Tab-separated table of C-alpha atoms in Angstrom:
chain	number	residue	atom	x	y	z
A	30	UNK	CA	54.774	76.617	193.592
A	31	UNK	CA	53.895	78.594	190.334
A	32	UNK	CA	57.032	79.828	188.322
A	33	UNK	CA	55.152	81.547	185.653
A	34	UNK	CA	51.948	83.662	185.422
A	35	UNK	CA	51.112	85.700	182.138
A	36	UNK	CA	51.148	89.403	183.097
A	37	UNK	CA	48.965	90.008	179.875
A	38	UNK	CA	45.630	87.932	179.763
A	39	UNK	CA	44.377	89.022	176.720
A	40	UNK	CA	46.543	89.659	173.271
A	41	UNK	CA	44.790	92.331	171.234
A	42	UNK	CA	45.567	92.645	167.325
A	43	UNK	CA	43.530	95.130	165.236
A	44	UNK	CA	42.649	94.696	161.467
A	45	UNK	CA	40.001	97.207	161.130
A	46	UNK	CA	36.372	96.892	161.771
A	47	UNK	CA	34.824	93.347	161.438
A	48	UNK	CA	33.686	90.529	163.797
A	49	UNK	CA	35.668	89.861	166.059
A	50	UNK	CA	37.468	86.886	166.912
A	51	UNK	CA	38.963	85.436	169.832
A	52	UNK	CA	40.204	82.038	170.709
A	53	UNK	CA	42.190	80.360	174.382
A	54	UNK	CA	45.170	78.621	175.083
A	55	UNK	CA	46.920	77.386	178.349
A	56	UNK	CA	49.969	78.985	179.340
A	57	UNK	CA	50.772	76.356	181.846
A	58	UNK	CA	50.784	73.502	178.804
A	59	UNK	CA	52.947	75.842	176.690
A	60	UNK	CA	55.825	76.925	179.325
A	61	UNK	CA	55.838	73.151	180.564
A	62	UNK	CA	56.423	72.276	177.017
A	63	UNK	CA	59.628	74.363	176.951
A	64	UNK	CA	63.255	73.189	177.570
A	65	UNK	CA	64.090	76.419	178.530
A	66	UNK	CA	61.488	76.281	181.353
A	67	UNK	CA	62.671	72.929	182.251
A	68	UNK	CA	66.138	73.841	182.430
A	69	UNK	CA	65.224	77.126	184.872
A	70	UNK	CA	63.361	74.884	187.188
A	71	UNK	CA	65.985	72.654	188.023
A	72	UNK	CA	68.307	75.489	188.548
A	73	UNK	CA	65.983	77.065	191.019
A	74	UNK	CA	65.618	73.630	192.448
A	75	UNK	CA	69.326	73.272	193.222
A	76	UNK	CA	69.130	76.938	194.753
A	77	UNK	CA	66.122	76.463	196.980
A	78	UNK	CA	67.560	73.140	198.024
A	79	UNK	CA	71.043	74.505	199.278
A	80	UNK	CA	68.708	77.474	201.139
A	81	UNK	CA	66.545	74.900	202.599
A	82	UNK	CA	69.522	72.972	204.061
A	83	UNK	CA	71.059	75.801	205.423
A	84	UNK	CA	67.407	76.743	206.875
A	85	UNK	CA	67.204	73.261	208.100
A	86	UNK	CA	70.477	73.480	210.090
A	87	UNK	CA	69.613	76.628	211.619
A	88	UNK	CA	66.692	74.947	212.896
A	89	UNK	CA	68.289	71.971	214.215
A	90	UNK	CA	70.842	74.800	216.118
A	91	UNK	CA	67.940	76.488	217.749
A	92	UNK	CA	65.962	73.082	218.705
A	93	UNK	CA	69.365	72.263	220.419
A	94	UNK	CA	69.803	75.540	222.348
A	95	UNK	CA	66.185	75.129	223.357
A	96	UNK	CA	66.425	71.650	224.482
A	97	UNK	CA	69.744	72.369	226.369
A	98	UNK	CA	67.971	75.318	228.115
A	99	UNK	CA	65.281	73.415	229.131
A	100	UNK	CA	67.371	70.631	230.884
A	101	UNK	CA	69.264	73.287	233.054
A	102	UNK	CA	66.513	75.784	233.412
A	103	UNK	CA	66.033	75.347	237.144
A	104	UNK	CA	69.670	75.127	237.773
A	105	UNK	CA	70.750	78.478	236.130
A	106	UNK	CA	71.303	81.670	237.667
A	107	UNK	CA	69.055	84.366	236.751
A	108	UNK	CA	71.740	86.437	234.720
A	109	UNK	CA	72.797	83.216	233.348
A	110	UNK	CA	68.902	82.155	232.343
A	111	UNK	CA	68.612	85.689	230.832
A	112	UNK	CA	71.478	85.153	228.895
A	113	UNK	CA	70.694	81.772	227.363
A	114	UNK	CA	66.995	83.315	226.422
A	115	UNK	CA	68.848	86.456	224.833
A	116	UNK	CA	70.732	83.784	222.957
A	117	UNK	CA	67.834	81.846	221.551
A	118	UNK	CA	65.790	85.050	220.733
A	119	UNK	CA	68.695	86.085	218.690
A	120	UNK	CA	69.118	82.811	216.718
A	121	UNK	CA	65.284	82.825	216.262
A	122	UNK	CA	65.334	86.659	214.716
A	123	UNK	CA	68.368	85.316	212.349
A	124	UNK	CA	66.587	82.715	211.361
A	125	UNK	CA	63.362	84.705	210.279
A	126	UNK	CA	65.707	86.995	208.534
A	127	UNK	CA	67.447	84.452	206.906
A	128	UNK	CA	64.155	82.913	205.672
A	129	UNK	CA	62.755	86.097	204.340
A	130	UNK	CA	65.927	86.916	202.434
A	131	UNK	CA	65.894	83.591	200.964
A	132	UNK	CA	62.347	82.533	200.532
A	133	UNK	CA	60.324	85.755	201.184
A	134	UNK	CA	58.543	88.079	198.770
A	135	UNK	CA	61.523	89.519	196.615
A	136	UNK	CA	63.958	87.289	198.384
A	137	UNK	CA	66.835	85.589	196.841
A	138	UNK	CA	64.470	83.162	195.135
A	139	UNK	CA	62.287	85.213	194.123
A	140	UNK	CA	64.922	87.295	192.070
A	141	UNK	CA	66.482	84.458	190.443
A	142	UNK	CA	62.947	83.098	189.173
A	143	UNK	CA	62.347	86.741	187.868
A	144	UNK	CA	65.784	86.607	186.004
A	145	UNK	CA	65.198	83.279	184.540
A	146	UNK	CA	61.599	83.336	183.516
A	147	UNK	CA	61.288	86.683	182.247
A	148	UNK	CA	63.105	85.668	178.962
A	149	UNK	CA	60.916	82.806	178.634
A	150	UNK	CA	57.785	84.949	179.262
A	151	UNK	CA	59.086	87.383	176.479
A	152	UNK	CA	59.461	83.890	174.050
A	153	UNK	CA	55.680	83.245	174.736
A	154	UNK	CA	54.620	86.764	174.342
A	155	UNK	CA	56.184	86.574	170.882
A	156	UNK	CA	54.635	83.126	169.886
A	157	UNK	CA	51.554	83.951	170.750
A	158	UNK	CA	51.413	87.566	169.048
A	159	UNK	CA	52.594	85.472	166.199
A	160	UNK	CA	49.703	83.011	166.110
A	161	UNK	CA	47.370	85.913	166.945
A	162	UNK	CA	48.390	87.714	163.152
A	163	UNK	CA	48.654	84.428	161.512
A	164	UNK	CA	45.172	83.791	162.056
A	165	UNK	CA	43.919	87.150	162.650
A	166	UNK	CA	42.624	86.704	166.454
A	167	UNK	CA	41.668	90.067	168.317
A	168	UNK	CA	41.436	88.077	171.403
A	169	UNK	CA	43.357	85.463	173.142
A	170	UNK	CA	42.511	84.614	176.519
A	171	UNK	CA	44.579	82.632	178.741
A	172	UNK	CA	42.948	79.448	180.813
A	173	UNK	CA	45.597	79.571	183.307
A	174	UNK	CA	44.773	83.123	184.204
A	175	UNK	CA	42.128	84.672	186.426
A	176	UNK	CA	39.567	84.561	184.342
A	177	UNK	CA	37.204	81.867	184.520
A	178	UNK	CA	35.960	80.194	181.357
A	179	UNK	CA	32.869	78.305	182.297
A	180	UNK	CA	32.678	76.958	178.801
A	181	UNK	CA	34.750	76.896	175.260
A	182	UNK	CA	35.009	74.769	172.614
A	183	UNK	CA	37.956	72.338	172.043
A	184	UNK	CA	37.870	73.912	168.352
A	185	UNK	CA	39.037	77.323	169.599
A	186	UNK	CA	42.223	75.822	171.579
A	187	UNK	CA	45.223	77.328	170.026
A	188	UNK	CA	47.804	75.847	172.788
A	189	UNK	CA	49.176	73.320	170.096
A	190	UNK	CA	49.906	75.824	167.607
A	191	UNK	CA	51.630	78.278	170.325
A	192	UNK	CA	54.039	75.333	171.163
A	193	UNK	CA	54.815	74.539	167.584
A	194	UNK	CA	55.397	78.393	167.017
A	195	UNK	CA	57.879	77.987	169.556
A	196	UNK	CA	59.716	74.741	168.889
A	197	UNK	CA	62.485	74.873	166.962
A	198	UNK	CA	61.806	74.897	163.134
A	199	UNK	CA	62.635	71.822	160.950
A	200	UNK	CA	64.772	71.249	158.214
A	201	UNK	CA	62.972	72.501	154.823
A	202	UNK	CA	60.892	69.376	153.623
A	203	UNK	CA	61.381	67.472	157.074
A	204	UNK	CA	58.049	68.691	158.348
A	205	UNK	CA	56.152	67.236	155.510
A	206	UNK	CA	53.325	65.367	156.040
A	207	UNK	CA	53.893	61.490	156.445
A	208	UNK	CA	51.882	59.137	154.331
A	209	UNK	CA	48.876	57.870	156.022
A	210	UNK	CA	49.500	60.043	158.990
A	211	UNK	CA	46.233	61.821	160.582
A	212	UNK	CA	46.582	65.483	160.052
A	213	UNK	CA	45.246	67.332	163.310
A	214	UNK	CA	42.152	69.680	163.216
A	215	UNK	CA	43.295	73.390	162.769
A	216	UNK	CA	41.625	75.185	165.443
A	217	UNK	CA	38.965	78.076	164.812
A	218	UNK	CA	38.398	81.528	165.770
A	219	UNK	CA	35.526	82.084	167.974
A	220	UNK	CA	33.096	85.119	167.084
A	221	UNK	CA	29.881	84.385	169.901
A	222	UNK	CA	30.177	84.833	173.707
A	223	UNK	CA	28.555	85.256	176.933
A	224	UNK	CA	28.541	85.222	180.309
A	225	UNK	CA	26.954	83.713	183.809
A	226	UNK	CA	26.923	85.072	187.200
A	227	UNK	CA	27.601	82.034	188.862
A	228	UNK	CA	27.038	83.167	192.068
A	229	UNK	CA	23.262	84.378	191.215
A	230	UNK	CA	22.597	81.037	190.068
A	231	UNK	CA	23.983	79.346	192.871
A	232	UNK	CA	21.443	80.942	194.979
A	233	UNK	CA	18.997	80.344	193.251
A	234	UNK	CA	19.308	76.528	193.517
A	235	UNK	CA	16.979	74.731	196.403
A	236	UNK	CA	20.334	72.989	197.395
A	237	UNK	CA	22.441	76.079	197.993
A	238	UNK	CA	20.142	76.502	201.268
A	239	UNK	CA	20.888	72.903	202.179
A	240	UNK	CA	24.794	73.280	201.815
A	241	UNK	CA	24.959	76.311	203.740
A	242	UNK	CA	22.611	74.895	206.963
A	243	UNK	CA	25.262	71.878	207.034
A	244	UNK	CA	28.086	74.086	206.772
A	245	UNK	CA	26.755	75.939	209.840
A	246	UNK	CA	26.105	73.119	211.485
A	247	UNK	CA	29.774	71.807	211.339
A	248	UNK	CA	31.422	75.342	211.490
A	249	UNK	CA	29.157	75.412	214.816
A	250	UNK	CA	30.737	72.217	216.338
A	251	UNK	CA	34.620	73.842	216.112
A	252	UNK	CA	33.124	77.370	216.968
A	253	UNK	CA	32.464	76.047	220.534
A	254	UNK	CA	35.621	74.464	221.051
A	255	UNK	CA	37.356	77.712	219.404
A	256	UNK	CA	35.341	79.620	222.166
A	257	UNK	CA	36.577	77.403	224.909
A	258	UNK	CA	39.954	77.678	223.944
A	259	UNK	CA	39.930	81.604	223.694
A	260	UNK	CA	38.466	81.281	227.446
A	261	UNK	CA	40.932	79.589	228.716
A	262	UNK	CA	43.739	82.243	227.377
A	263	UNK	CA	41.614	84.991	228.869
A	264	UNK	CA	41.606	82.994	232.023
A	265	UNK	CA	45.225	82.722	231.952
A	266	UNK	CA	45.795	86.405	231.287
A	267	UNK	CA	43.560	87.617	233.864
A	268	UNK	CA	45.471	85.405	236.670
A	269	UNK	CA	48.662	86.673	235.600
A	270	UNK	CA	47.576	90.199	235.169
A	271	UNK	CA	46.011	89.682	238.852
A	272	UNK	CA	49.216	87.960	240.500
A	273	UNK	CA	52.052	89.709	238.679
A	274	UNK	CA	53.289	91.540	241.035
A	275	UNK	CA	53.968	88.925	243.912
A	276	UNK	CA	55.627	86.480	241.642
A	277	UNK	CA	59.312	85.815	241.033
A	278	UNK	CA	61.142	85.844	238.033
A	279	UNK	CA	61.085	82.415	237.667
A	280	UNK	CA	57.392	81.995	238.473
A	281	UNK	CA	56.970	85.037	235.721
A	282	UNK	CA	58.906	83.103	232.980
A	283	UNK	CA	56.290	79.857	233.749
A	284	UNK	CA	53.569	81.870	233.607
A	285	UNK	CA	54.472	83.582	230.346
A	286	UNK	CA	55.545	79.706	228.704
A	287	UNK	CA	52.093	78.920	229.616
A	288	UNK	CA	50.271	82.053	228.186
A	289	UNK	CA	52.235	81.584	225.012
A	290	UNK	CA	51.981	77.817	224.626
A	291	UNK	CA	47.831	78.613	224.877
A	292	UNK	CA	47.892	81.259	222.364
A	293	UNK	CA	49.993	79.095	219.771
A	294	UNK	CA	47.145	76.348	220.573
A	295	UNK	CA	44.941	79.159	219.900
A	296	UNK	CA	46.334	80.201	216.391
A	297	UNK	CA	46.777	76.309	215.273
A	298	UNK	CA	43.387	75.539	215.988
A	299	UNK	CA	42.175	78.657	213.815
A	300	UNK	CA	44.495	78.257	211.055
A	301	UNK	CA	43.764	74.353	210.971
A	302	UNK	CA	39.746	74.976	211.241
A	303	UNK	CA	39.407	78.371	209.427
A	304	UNK	CA	42.726	78.727	207.531
A	305	UNK	CA	42.763	79.655	203.755
A	306	UNK	CA	43.048	75.580	203.658
A	307	UNK	CA	41.421	74.510	206.535
A	308	UNK	CA	38.702	72.022	207.415
A	309	UNK	CA	35.822	74.612	206.944
A	310	UNK	CA	37.375	75.909	203.526
A	311	UNK	CA	37.587	72.337	202.299
A	312	UNK	CA	34.360	71.295	203.547
A	313	UNK	CA	32.750	74.048	201.666
A	314	UNK	CA	34.622	72.961	198.496
A	315	UNK	CA	33.058	69.618	198.775
A	316	UNK	CA	29.613	70.772	199.364
A	317	UNK	CA	29.565	72.904	196.644
A	318	UNK	CA	31.296	70.436	194.022
A	319	UNK	CA	27.886	69.079	192.919
A	320	UNK	CA	26.254	72.074	192.581
A	321	UNK	CA	28.949	73.763	190.611
A	322	UNK	CA	29.514	70.600	188.171
A	323	UNK	CA	25.609	70.973	187.765
A	324	UNK	CA	25.906	74.902	186.603
A	325	UNK	CA	28.821	73.974	184.258
A	326	UNK	CA	26.734	70.939	182.760
A	327	UNK	CA	23.640	73.491	182.328
A	328	UNK	CA	25.858	76.111	180.915
A	329	UNK	CA	27.460	73.655	178.718
A	330	UNK	CA	24.149	72.876	177.011
A	331	UNK	CA	22.938	76.456	176.865
A	332	UNK	CA	25.961	77.467	174.982
A	333	UNK	CA	25.460	74.750	172.664
A	334	UNK	CA	21.810	75.359	172.362
A	335	UNK	CA	22.294	79.098	171.446
A	336	UNK	CA	25.686	78.797	169.398
A	337	UNK	CA	27.898	80.584	172.043
A	338	UNK	CA	31.524	79.856	171.859
A	339	UNK	CA	32.618	80.881	175.241
A	340	UNK	CA	30.607	81.450	178.296
A	341	UNK	CA	32.783	83.452	180.970
A	342	UNK	CA	32.015	83.727	184.649
A	343	UNK	CA	31.526	87.150	185.707
A	344	UNK	CA	31.097	86.263	189.786
A	345	UNK	CA	34.722	86.831	190.831
A	346	UNK	CA	36.514	88.418	187.627
A	347	UNK	CA	37.084	91.980	188.347
A	348	UNK	CA	38.528	92.578	185.405
A	349	UNK	CA	34.905	92.818	183.674
A	350	UNK	CA	34.131	96.653	184.451
A	351	UNK	CA	31.257	96.588	182.012
A	352	UNK	CA	29.271	94.014	180.191
A	353	UNK	CA	26.433	94.337	178.177
A	354	UNK	CA	23.443	92.667	180.034
A	355	UNK	CA	22.118	91.435	176.842
A	356	UNK	CA	24.942	88.492	176.913
A	357	UNK	CA	24.069	87.326	179.949
A	358	UNK	CA	23.096	83.808	180.042
A	359	UNK	CA	22.680	83.436	183.750
A	360	UNK	CA	18.514	82.853	183.272
A	361	UNK	CA	19.144	80.550	180.518
A	362	UNK	CA	21.129	78.402	182.811
A	363	UNK	CA	18.609	78.663	185.427
A	364	UNK	CA	16.094	77.681	183.097
A	365	UNK	CA	17.968	74.974	181.393
A	366	UNK	CA	17.904	73.124	185.155
A	367	UNK	CA	14.323	73.696	185.713
A	368	UNK	CA	14.767	76.945	188.018
A	369	UNK	CA	14.031	80.156	185.762
A	370	UNK	CA	11.203	82.166	186.003
A	371	UNK	CA	9.834	83.628	182.670
A	372	UNK	CA	10.209	87.269	183.026
A	373	UNK	CA	13.740	87.088	184.154
A	374	UNK	CA	14.960	85.478	180.674
A	375	UNK	CA	16.990	88.004	178.604
A	376	UNK	CA	15.861	87.441	174.781
């Protein structure tokens, strides 16, 4: 779980009208270096472990109730069967309410995390602002944020300076350079930036169509199975509706259980194959990775050739409301890969 997310992606310091200077840092590295964060995480882990054990115990009680009911279902009177089913249903509701109250959005764990992390966030913001002022930076980008930095020269990385800014200060004289110790290279502010649209570049690559074709075949294989499961579920529902008036309560319960079981099978198949981390998504990442690496390599070459210090990816960055097309290096990247058209290149 991510316990920290920088809410401000850029730090802006104004010193009058002059060339803009900026750099980047990695907030994950900074926060993980802080003793306060490690202590906060340990405290959060203790709360989470306690609540998880309580939740596991409730699930165990539910499982026992379900097993007991299943073993005696045939022998129970309709009234007793209904009572036990109601007990199971009530416990399921109680478990879900407990889970939401402890682990849900704005649950106890979320609120505890906010209380512990907020002072650490404020400390980091102060450290970032201090480094910006000392190094006269107008912008400082967070590589751990949603902004995608395709290329950045490490000389513009201010992570170590921010970490050092947040560390307890040494006694006077103790921080002097030791004889023979290699002095670390101080980061320098960047001045030139550009962007690319990686989706535009990707769709121009001949290999991309091959990826789409392979994905279509892969998805088609699972679609046949998914359609078959849905047909089975529809058939069960249709038969139940047709027979419902003739069925006893016991027979209805059996049919409903069968339908619910098939629904769960369909749902699980959909999540496993088509969910956010399902097999189709994973396969897509696997097939696109070599193409993305090729784009990154070409972008780095273009950036070095054109003396561009930062190259951002505009494809999924909705925070870029407006960008001047003159800073679009997409066609240069295509040209580097041997795919560009001369008239497309913005000079």
